[in-house]
Amino acid sequence: MNKEKSNYQILLLPGDGIGVEVLPQAVRIIRAATEFYDLDIEYSEALVGGCAIDEYGEPLPTATLELAKVADAVLLGAVGGPQWESLPMQQRPERGLLGLRSGLSLFANLRPAMTFPALARSSSLKLDLVSGLDLLIIRELTGGIYFGQPRGVKVNQGVREGINTYVYNEHEISRIARVAFDMARKRRGRLCSVDKANVLEVTQLWRDVVTETHAEYPDVELEHMYVDNAGMQLVRSPKQFDVIVTGNMFGDILSDVAAMLTGSLGMLPSASLDANNKGMYEPVHGSAPDIAGKNLANPLATILSAAMMFRYSLEQPAAADLIEQAVQATLDDGLRTADIYTPGTTKVNTLTMADNVLKNMSNIFQSGLR
Ligand code: IPM
Ligand code: MG
């Protein structure tokens, strides 16, 4: 992407449930940032997930994918809900998400898990294990068992048989490994590659290729870990990790574990990037149908996803920093949505939380100018 560029196109995909409440709040934050930094952003909006099924009969309409392809970045709320759960697999809202990932070649999924000091006490782990936690899971997102062929359920001599295929080629492995080594280099210089090389040949290849790629990054410390051990280590002593890189399915599982460690699933952003840093940005949490429509949802994960968008796809790190600092300041002010509320703090709704992030953005920006 052209570094001089300051006009961008963003596709907004609110999706379902609380997605339609949190996404507009993130847009308010983006608009403020574009004013402060004199950026020019054009927005388009489209349907994905359950709302697209209701409107067009499919979770990822062609028009949505086409808009996503021409955008510089996509900001997504959440998809899914109980009313679509009985549909056949190919028509479920989640397919919309998977279709965007593969249709846009978003192979690198970045899932940071960090403990906000103000929230460390809400973790299910002891405070000293999680305070100051800052790890980054890099999950391969367009290959592995999620997409491998053959797949399906068939009847074999009168017996139903289900099959999925766990496949990676060496190019898929080396390109995600490079993303992970690059990230580790910018952080604390340590990478842990997670596999099941003691049982699965495909992950023996994974281990070999990651080791070969390491030759390009002698300054990064590389370690390999079996996935069962990694799950255990994540809950035993999570601060041993800096960057973790793994395949699609292991990454799905480990990133939920890591998210829970922070005590604040409602706080975690994610980025899914292609080879040119075009990206889709979304909160790690789901559509939370139980609280949808009540102005109760925590908008901070989506707001922090917008910060990641400024950092990775728009190359506007100052805007990203400003948003992150404003979120931090808002938490330090004691404001909490219901999901992160603890006695002694101030419970606020979705809108008020975003109002306060905006106020803090403005304060921090002004004080930087003085
Ligand atoms: C995630 C989700 C998705 C996945 C589902 C909704 C398809 O669990 O993003 O982690 O498994 O990738
Ligand atoms: Mg998941």
CSV table of C-alpha atoms and ligand atoms in Angstrom, one decimal:
chain,number,residue,atom,x,y,z
A,1,MET,CA,0.0,0.0,0.0
A,2,ASN,CA,1.2,3.5,-0.8
A,3,LYS,CA,2.5,5.1,2.3
A,4,GLU,CA,1.6,8.6,1.1
A,5,LYS,CA,-2.0,7.6,0.7
A,6,SER,CA,-4.5,9.2,3.1
A,7,ASN,CA,-7.8,8.4,1.4
A,8,TYR,CA,-9.2,4.9,2.1
A,9,GLN,CA,-12.3,2.8,1.5
A,10,ILE,CA,-13.7,0.9,4.4
A,11,LEU,CA,-16.4,-1.7,4.2
A,12,LEU,CA,-18.6,-1.9,7.3
A,13,LEU,CA,-20.3,-5.3,8.0
A,14,PRO,CA,-22.3,-4.9,11.2
A,15,GLY,CA,-23.7,-8.5,10.9
A,16,ASP,CA,-26.0,-9.8,13.6
A,17,GLY,CA,-26.8,-9.4,17.3
A,18,ILE,CA,-24.7,-6.9,19.1
A,19,GLY,CA,-22.7,-6.4,15.9
A,20,VAL,CA,-25.2,-3.8,14.8
A,21,GLU,CA,-24.7,-1.9,18.1
A,22,VAL,CA,-21.0,-2.0,18.6
A,23,LEU,CA,-19.9,-1.3,15.0
A,24,PRO,CA,-21.5,2.2,14.8
A,25,GLN,CA,-19.6,3.1,18.0
A,26,ALA,CA,-16.3,2.1,16.4
A,27,VAL,CA,-17.3,4.2,13.4
A,28,ARG,CA,-17.7,7.2,15.6
A,29,ILE,CA,-14.2,6.6,16.9
A,30,ILE,CA,-12.8,6.2,13.3
A,31,ARG,CA,-14.5,9.4,12.3
A,32,ALA,CA,-12.8,11.3,15.2
A,33,ALA,CA,-9.4,9.8,14.3
A,34,THR,CA,-9.8,10.8,10.7
A,35,GLU,CA,-10.5,14.4,11.7
A,36,PHE,CA,-7.5,14.5,14.1
A,37,TYR,CA,-5.1,13.1,11.5
A,38,ASP,CA,-6.7,14.7,8.4
A,39,LEU,CA,-7.5,11.4,6.7
A,40,ASP,CA,-10.2,10.8,4.2
A,41,ILE,CA,-12.3,7.7,4.6
A,42,GLU,CA,-15.1,6.5,2.4
A,43,TYR,CA,-17.5,4.0,3.9
A,44,SER,CA,-19.7,1.4,2.3
A,45,GLU,CA,-21.9,-1.0,4.2
A,46,ALA,CA,-23.2,-4.5,3.4
A,47,LEU,CA,-24.9,-7.6,4.8
A,48,VAL,CA,-23.2,-10.7,6.0
A,49,GLY,CA,-24.3,-13.6,8.2
A,50,GLY,CA,-27.8,-14.1,9.4
A,51,CYS,CA,-29.1,-10.8,8.2
A,52,ALA,CA,-27.9,-11.6,4.7
A,53,ILE,CA,-29.6,-15.0,4.9
A,54,ASP,CA,-32.8,-13.3,5.8
A,55,GLU,CA,-32.5,-10.8,3.0
A,56,TYR,CA,-30.8,-12.7,0.2
A,57,GLY,CA,-31.0,-16.4,1.3
A,58,GLU,CA,-27.2,-16.7,1.6
A,59,PRO,CA,-24.7,-15.7,4.3
A,60,LEU,CA,-22.2,-14.1,1.9
A,61,PRO,CA,-24.0,-12.4,-1.0
A,62,THR,CA,-21.7,-11.8,-4.1
A,63,ALA,CA,-22.3,-8.1,-3.7
A,64,THR,CA,-20.8,-8.1,-0.2
A,65,LEU,CA,-17.7,-10.1,-1.3
A,66,GLU,CA,-17.2,-7.7,-4.3
A,67,LEU,CA,-17.4,-4.7,-2.0
A,68,ALA,CA,-15.0,-6.3,0.4
A,69,LYS,CA,-12.5,-7.0,-2.5
A,70,VAL,CA,-12.3,-3.3,-3.5
A,71,ALA,CA,-12.1,-2.0,0.1
A,72,ASP,CA,-8.8,-1.2,1.8
A,73,ALA,CA,-10.1,-2.7,5.0
A,74,VAL,CA,-13.3,-4.4,6.3
A,75,LEU,CA,-14.7,-3.8,9.8
A,76,LEU,CA,-17.0,-6.6,11.0
A,77,GLY,CA,-19.3,-6.7,14.0
A,78,ALA,CA,-20.4,-10.3,14.6
A,79,VAL,CA,-22.4,-13.0,12.9
A,80,GLY,CA,-24.8,-15.7,14.0
A,81,GLY,CA,-27.8,-16.2,16.3
A,82,PRO,CA,-30.2,-19.0,17.5
A,83,GLN,CA,-32.7,-18.4,14.6
A,84,TRP,CA,-30.1,-19.6,12.0
A,85,GLU,CA,-28.6,-22.5,14.0
A,86,SER,CA,-30.8,-25.2,12.5
A,87,LEU,CA,-29.8,-24.4,8.9
A,88,PRO,CA,-27.6,-26.8,7.0
A,89,MET,CA,-23.9,-26.2,7.4
A,90,GLN,CA,-23.3,-24.5,4.0
A,91,GLN,CA,-26.0,-21.9,4.7
A,92,ARG,CA,-25.1,-20.9,8.3
A,93,PRO,CA,-24.0,-17.4,9.2
A,94,GLU,CA,-20.5,-18.6,10.0
A,95,ARG,CA,-20.1,-19.6,6.4
A,96,GLY,CA,-20.2,-15.9,5.6
A,97,LEU,CA,-17.1,-15.4,7.8
A,98,LEU,CA,-15.3,-18.3,6.3
A,99,GLY,CA,-16.2,-17.1,2.8
A,100,LEU,CA,-14.7,-13.7,3.5
A,101,ARG,CA,-11.6,-15.2,4.9
A,102,SER,CA,-10.9,-17.4,1.9
A,103,GLY,CA,-12.4,-15.0,-0.7
A,104,LEU,CA,-10.0,-12.3,0.4
A,105,SER,CA,-7.1,-14.6,1.1
A,106,LEU,CA,-6.8,-13.4,4.7
A,107,PHE,CA,-4.4,-16.1,5.7
A,108,ALA,CA,-2.9,-14.4,8.8
A,109,ASN,CA,-5.1,-14.0,11.8
A,110,LEU,CA,-3.7,-11.9,14.6
A,111,ARG,CA,-5.3,-12.4,18.0
A,112,PRO,CA,-3.6,-10.4,20.7
A,113,ALA,CA,-4.5,-11.4,24.3
A,114,MET,CA,-3.5,-8.8,26.8
A,115,THR,CA,-4.6,-8.1,30.3
A,116,PHE,CA,-5.7,-4.6,31.0
A,117,PRO,CA,-4.5,-3.7,34.5
A,118,ALA,CA,-8.0,-2.5,35.4
A,119,LEU,CA,-9.5,-5.9,34.5
A,120,ALA,CA,-6.9,-8.4,35.7
A,121,ARG,CA,-9.0,-9.3,38.6
A,122,SER,CA,-11.8,-10.6,36.5
A,123,SER,CA,-9.6,-13.4,35.1
A,124,SER,CA,-10.5,-16.9,36.2
A,125,LEU,CA,-6.7,-17.4,36.9
A,126,LYS,CA,-4.8,-16.0,39.8
A,127,LEU,CA,-3.9,-12.3,39.5
A,128,ASP,CA,-0.1,-12.9,39.5
A,129,LEU,CA,-0.4,-15.4,36.6
A,130,VAL,CA,-2.2,-13.0,34.3
A,131,SER,CA,-1.3,-9.4,35.3
A,132,GLY,CA,0.8,-7.9,32.6
A,133,LEU,CA,0.0,-10.7,30.2
A,134,ASP,CA,0.7,-9.7,26.6
A,135,LEU,CA,0.7,-12.5,24.0
A,136,LEU,CA,-0.1,-12.7,20.4
A,137,ILE,CA,-1.6,-15.7,18.7
A,138,ILE,CA,-1.0,-15.9,14.9
A,139,ARG,CA,-3.4,-18.4,13.5
A,140,GLU,CA,-3.3,-19.6,9.9
A,141,LEU,CA,-6.8,-18.8,8.6
A,142,THR,CA,-7.3,-20.0,5.0
A,143,GLY,CA,-6.0,-23.6,5.1
A,144,GLY,CA,-5.7,-26.7,7.3
A,145,ILE,CA,-8.6,-28.8,8.3
A,146,TYR,CA,-11.1,-25.9,7.9
A,147,PHE,CA,-10.7,-25.9,4.1
A,148,GLY,CA,-9.1,-29.3,3.2
A,149,GLN,CA,-10.6,-31.5,0.6
A,150,PRO,CA,-12.2,-34.1,0.6
A,151,ARG,CA,-14.7,-33.2,3.2
A,152,GLY,CA,-18.3,-34.2,4.0
A,153,VAL,CA,-20.5,-37.0,5.3
A,154,LYS,CA,-21.3,-40.0,3.2
A,155,VAL,CA,-22.7,-43.4,3.6
A,156,ASN,CA,-20.2,-46.2,3.2
A,157,GLN,CA,-21.7,-49.7,3.1
A,158,GLY,CA,-24.7,-48.6,5.0
A,159,VAL,CA,-22.6,-46.8,7.7
A,160,ARG,CA,-22.4,-43.0,7.8
A,161,GLU,CA,-18.8,-41.7,7.7
A,162,GLY,CA,-17.6,-38.1,8.2
A,163,ILE,CA,-14.4,-36.8,6.8
A,164,ASN,CA,-12.3,-33.7,6.9
A,165,THR,CA,-8.8,-33.3,5.5
A,166,TYR,CA,-5.9,-31.7,7.4
A,167,VAL,CA,-3.6,-30.4,4.7
A,168,TYR,CA,-0.9,-27.7,4.4
A,169,ASN,CA,1.6,-27.2,1.7
A,170,GLU,CA,5.1,-25.8,2.5
A,171,HIS,CA,4.3,-22.4,1.0
A,172,GLU,CA,1.2,-22.0,3.2
A,173,ILE,CA,3.4,-22.8,6.2
A,174,SER,CA,6.4,-20.6,5.3
A,175,ARG,CA,4.2,-17.5,4.6
A,176,ILE,CA,2.4,-17.7,8.0
A,177,ALA,CA,5.7,-18.4,9.7
A,178,ARG,CA,7.2,-15.3,8.1
A,179,VAL,CA,4.3,-13.2,9.4
A,180,ALA,CA,4.9,-14.7,12.9
A,181,PHE,CA,8.7,-14.2,12.8
A,182,ASP,CA,8.2,-10.6,11.7
A,183,MET,CA,5.8,-9.9,14.5
A,184,ALA,CA,8.0,-11.6,17.1
A,185,ARG,CA,10.9,-9.4,15.9
A,186,LYS,CA,8.9,-6.3,16.6
A,187,ARG,CA,7.9,-7.6,20.1
A,188,ARG,CA,10.0,-9.5,22.5
A,189,GLY,CA,11.7,-11.7,19.9
A,190,ARG,CA,10.3,-15.0,20.9
A,191,LEU,CA,8.2,-17.4,18.8
A,192,CYS,CA,6.5,-20.6,19.9
A,193,SER,CA,5.2,-22.8,17.0
A,194,VAL,CA,2.4,-25.2,18.0
A,195,ASP,CA,1.8,-28.5,16.3
A,196,LYS,CA,1.1,-32.2,16.9
A,197,ALA,CA,4.2,-33.5,15.2
A,198,ASN,CA,4.3,-36.6,17.3
A,199,VAL,CA,1.2,-37.9,15.7
A,200,LEU,CA,0.2,-35.9,12.5
A,201,GLU,CA,2.5,-35.9,9.5
A,202,VAL,CA,1.1,-32.6,8.2
A,203,THR,CA,2.3,-30.9,11.4
A,204,GLN,CA,5.7,-32.7,11.2
A,205,LEU,CA,6.0,-30.8,7.9
A,206,TRP,CA,4.7,-27.7,9.7
A,207,ARG,CA,7.6,-28.1,12.2
A,208,ASP,CA,10.2,-28.7,9.5
A,209,VAL,CA,9.2,-25.7,7.4
A,210,VAL,CA,9.0,-23.3,10.5
A,211,THR,CA,12.5,-24.5,11.4
A,212,GLU,CA,13.8,-23.9,7.9
A,213,THR,CA,12.2,-20.4,7.8
A,214,HIS,CA,13.9,-19.6,11.1
A,215,ALA,CA,17.2,-19.4,9.2
A,216,GLU,CA,16.0,-16.0,7.9
A,217,TYR,CA,15.4,-14.8,11.4
A,218,PRO,CA,18.4,-15.7,13.5
A,219,ASP,CA,17.6,-12.9,16.0
A,220,VAL,CA,14.2,-14.5,16.9
A,221,GLU,CA,14.2,-17.3,19.5
A,222,LEU,CA,12.1,-20.3,18.2
A,223,GLU,CA,10.6,-23.0,20.2
A,224,HIS,CA,8.2,-25.8,19.2
A,225,MET,CA,5.4,-27.1,21.4
A,226,TYR,CA,2.8,-29.9,21.0
A,227,VAL,CA,-0.7,-28.5,21.1
A,228,ASP,CA,-1.8,-30.4,24.2
A,229,ASN,CA,1.2,-29.1,26.1
A,230,ALA,CA,0.5,-25.6,24.8
A,231,GLY,CA,-3.1,-25.7,26.1
A,232,MET,CA,-1.7,-26.7,29.5
A,233,GLN,CA,1.1,-24.1,29.5
A,234,LEU,CA,-1.4,-21.4,28.6
A,235,VAL,CA,-3.4,-22.0,31.8
A,236,ARG,CA,-0.3,-22.9,33.9
A,237,SER,CA,2.0,-20.0,33.1
A,238,PRO,CA,0.8,-17.9,30.1
A,239,LYS,CA,3.4,-15.2,30.5
A,240,GLN,CA,6.1,-17.5,29.1
A,241,PHE,CA,4.7,-16.7,25.7
A,242,ASP,CA,5.4,-13.8,23.4
A,243,VAL,CA,4.1,-14.9,19.9
A,244,ILE,CA,2.5,-18.2,19.2
A,245,VAL,CA,2.0,-19.4,15.6
A,246,THR,CA,-0.2,-22.3,14.7
A,247,GLY,CA,-2.6,-23.8,12.2
A,248,ASN,CA,-6.2,-23.0,11.7
A,249,MET,CA,-7.9,-25.4,14.1
A,250,PHE,CA,-5.3,-25.3,16.9
A,251,GLY,CA,-5.4,-21.6,16.6
A,252,ASP,CA,-9.2,-21.5,16.9
A,253,ILE,CA,-9.0,-23.4,20.2
A,254,LEU,CA,-5.9,-21.8,21.8
A,255,SER,CA,-7.1,-18.3,21.0
A,256,ASP,CA,-10.3,-18.9,23.0
A,257,VAL,CA,-8.2,-20.1,25.9
A,258,ALA,CA,-5.9,-17.1,25.7
A,259,ALA,CA,-8.8,-14.7,25.4
A,260,MET,CA,-10.4,-16.1,28.6
A,261,LEU,CA,-7.1,-15.7,30.5
A,262,THR,CA,-7.4,-11.9,30.2
A,263,GLY,CA,-10.7,-11.9,32.0
A,264,SER,CA,-12.2,-9.8,29.2
A,265,LEU,CA,-13.4,-11.6,26.1
A,266,GLY,CA,-15.5,-8.4,25.4
A,267,MET,CA,-12.2,-6.5,25.1
A,268,LEU,CA,-10.2,-8.4,22.5
A,269,PRO,CA,-9.7,-7.3,18.9
A,270,SER,CA,-8.5,-9.3,16.0
A,271,ALA,CA,-7.1,-8.7,12.5
A,272,SER,CA,-7.0,-11.0,9.5
A,273,LEU,CA,-4.5,-10.0,6.9
A,274,ASP,CA,-3.7,-10.9,3.3
A,275,ALA,CA,-0.2,-10.7,1.7
A,276,ASN,CA,-0.6,-7.0,1.2
A,277,ASN,CA,-1.9,-6.1,4.6
A,278,LYS,CA,-5.4,-5.6,3.4
A,279,GLY,CA,-7.4,-6.8,6.4
A,280,MET,CA,-10.6,-7.7,8.0
A,281,TYR,CA,-11.0,-6.5,11.6
A,282,GLU,CA,-13.4,-7.9,14.1
A,283,PRO,CA,-13.9,-8.3,17.8
A,284,VAL,CA,-13.1,-11.8,19.1
A,285,HIS,CA,-16.5,-12.0,20.9
A,286,GLY,CA,-19.6,-13.3,19.1
A,287,SER,CA,-23.0,-11.8,18.4
A,288,ALA,CA,-24.3,-12.3,22.0
A,289,PRO,CA,-28.0,-12.7,21.1
A,290,ASP,CA,-29.0,-12.7,24.8
A,291,ILE,CA,-28.0,-9.0,25.3
A,292,ALA,CA,-28.6,-7.8,21.7
A,293,GLY,CA,-30.7,-4.6,21.2
A,294,LYS,CA,-30.3,-3.5,24.8
A,295,ASN,CA,-27.5,-1.0,24.6
A,296,LEU,CA,-25.5,-3.3,27.0
A,297,ALA,CA,-22.8,-4.6,24.8
A,298,ASN,CA,-19.1,-3.7,25.3
A,299,PRO,CA,-18.0,-1.8,22.3
A,300,LEU,CA,-14.3,-1.8,23.2
A,301,ALA,CA,-13.2,-4.9,21.3
A,302,THR,CA,-14.6,-3.4,18.1
A,303,ILE,CA,-13.1,0.0,18.9
A,304,LEU,CA,-9.7,-1.8,19.5
A,305,SER,CA,-10.2,-3.7,16.2
A,306,ALA,CA,-10.5,-0.3,14.5
A,307,ALA,CA,-7.2,0.7,16.1
A,308,MET,CA,-5.6,-2.5,14.6
A,309,MET,CA,-7.1,-1.4,11.3
A,310,PHE,CA,-5.3,2.0,11.5
A,311,ARG,CA,-2.1,0.2,12.4
A,312,TYR,CA,-1.9,-2.6,9.9
A,313,SER,CA,-4.0,-1.8,6.8
A,314,LEU,CA,-4.0,2.0,6.8
A,315,GLU,CA,-0.5,2.4,8.2
A,316,GLN,CA,-1.6,5.2,10.6
A,317,PRO,CA,0.1,4.1,13.8
A,318,ALA,CA,-0.5,7.4,15.5
A,319,ALA,CA,-4.3,7.0,15.1
A,320,ALA,CA,-4.0,3.4,16.4
A,321,ASP,CA,-2.0,4.6,19.5
A,322,LEU,CA,-4.5,7.3,20.2
A,323,ILE,CA,-7.4,5.0,20.2
A,324,GLU,CA,-5.7,2.4,22.4
A,325,GLN,CA,-4.6,5.1,24.9
A,326,ALA,CA,-8.1,6.5,25.0
A,327,VAL,CA,-9.6,3.0,25.8
A,328,GLN,CA,-7.0,2.6,28.5
A,329,ALA,CA,-7.9,6.0,29.9
A,330,THR,CA,-11.6,5.2,29.9
A,331,LEU,CA,-11.0,2.0,31.9
A,332,ASP,CA,-8.7,4.0,34.2
A,333,ASP,CA,-11.6,6.4,34.7
A,334,GLY,CA,-13.5,3.4,36.2
A,335,LEU,CA,-16.1,3.0,33.4
A,336,ARG,CA,-17.3,-0.5,32.7
A,337,THR,CA,-20.0,-2.2,30.7
A,338,ALA,CA,-21.9,-4.9,32.4
A,339,ASP,CA,-19.6,-7.7,31.2
A,340,ILE,CA,-16.5,-6.3,32.9
A,341,TYR,CA,-18.3,-4.6,35.8
A,342,THR,CA,-16.9,-5.1,39.3
A,343,PRO,CA,-18.1,-3.4,42.5
A,344,GLY,CA,-16.6,0.1,43.0
A,345,THR,CA,-16.6,0.8,39.3
A,346,THR,CA,-19.2,2.8,37.2
A,347,LYS,CA,-21.5,0.7,35.1
A,348,VAL,CA,-22.3,2.3,31.7
A,349,ASN,CA,-24.0,1.3,28.5
A,350,THR,CA,-22.6,0.8,25.0
A,351,LEU,CA,-23.2,4.4,24.0
A,352,THR,CA,-21.8,6.0,27.1
A,353,MET,CA,-18.7,3.9,26.9
A,354,ALA,CA,-18.0,5.1,23.4
A,355,ASP,CA,-18.8,8.7,24.4
A,356,ASN,CA,-16.1,8.5,27.0
A,357,VAL,CA,-13.5,7.0,24.6
A,358,LEU,CA,-14.2,9.9,22.3
A,359,LYS,CA,-13.8,12.4,25.1
A,360,ASN,CA,-10.5,10.8,26.1
A,361,MET,CA,-9.3,10.7,22.5
A,362,SER,CA,-9.9,14.4,22.2
A,363,ASN,CA,-8.2,15.1,25.6
A,364,ILE,CA,-5.1,13.0,24.8
A,365,PHE,CA,-4.9,14.5,21.3
A,366,GLN,CA,-5.1,18.1,22.6
A,367,SER,CA,-2.5,17.5,25.3
A,368,GLY,CA,-0.2,16.0,22.7
A,369,LEU,CA,-0.5,19.3,20.7
A,370,ARG,CA,0.4,21.5,23.7
B,1,IPM,C1,-13.5,-17.9,15.3
B,1,IPM,C2,-14.8,-18.6,15.3
B,1,IPM,C3,-15.0,-19.1,13.9
B,1,IPM,C4,-13.9,-20.1,13.6
B,1,IPM,C5,-16.4,-19.7,13.6
B,1,IPM,C6,-17.5,-18.8,14.0
B,1,IPM,C7,-16.5,-20.2,12.2
B,1,IPM,O1,-14.8,-19.6,16.2
B,1,IPM,O2,-13.3,-16.9,14.6
B,1,IPM,O3,-12.6,-18.3,16.1
B,1,IPM,O4,-14.0,-21.3,14.0
B,1,IPM,O5,-12.9,-19.7,13.0
B,2,MG,MG,-13.2,-19.6,17.6
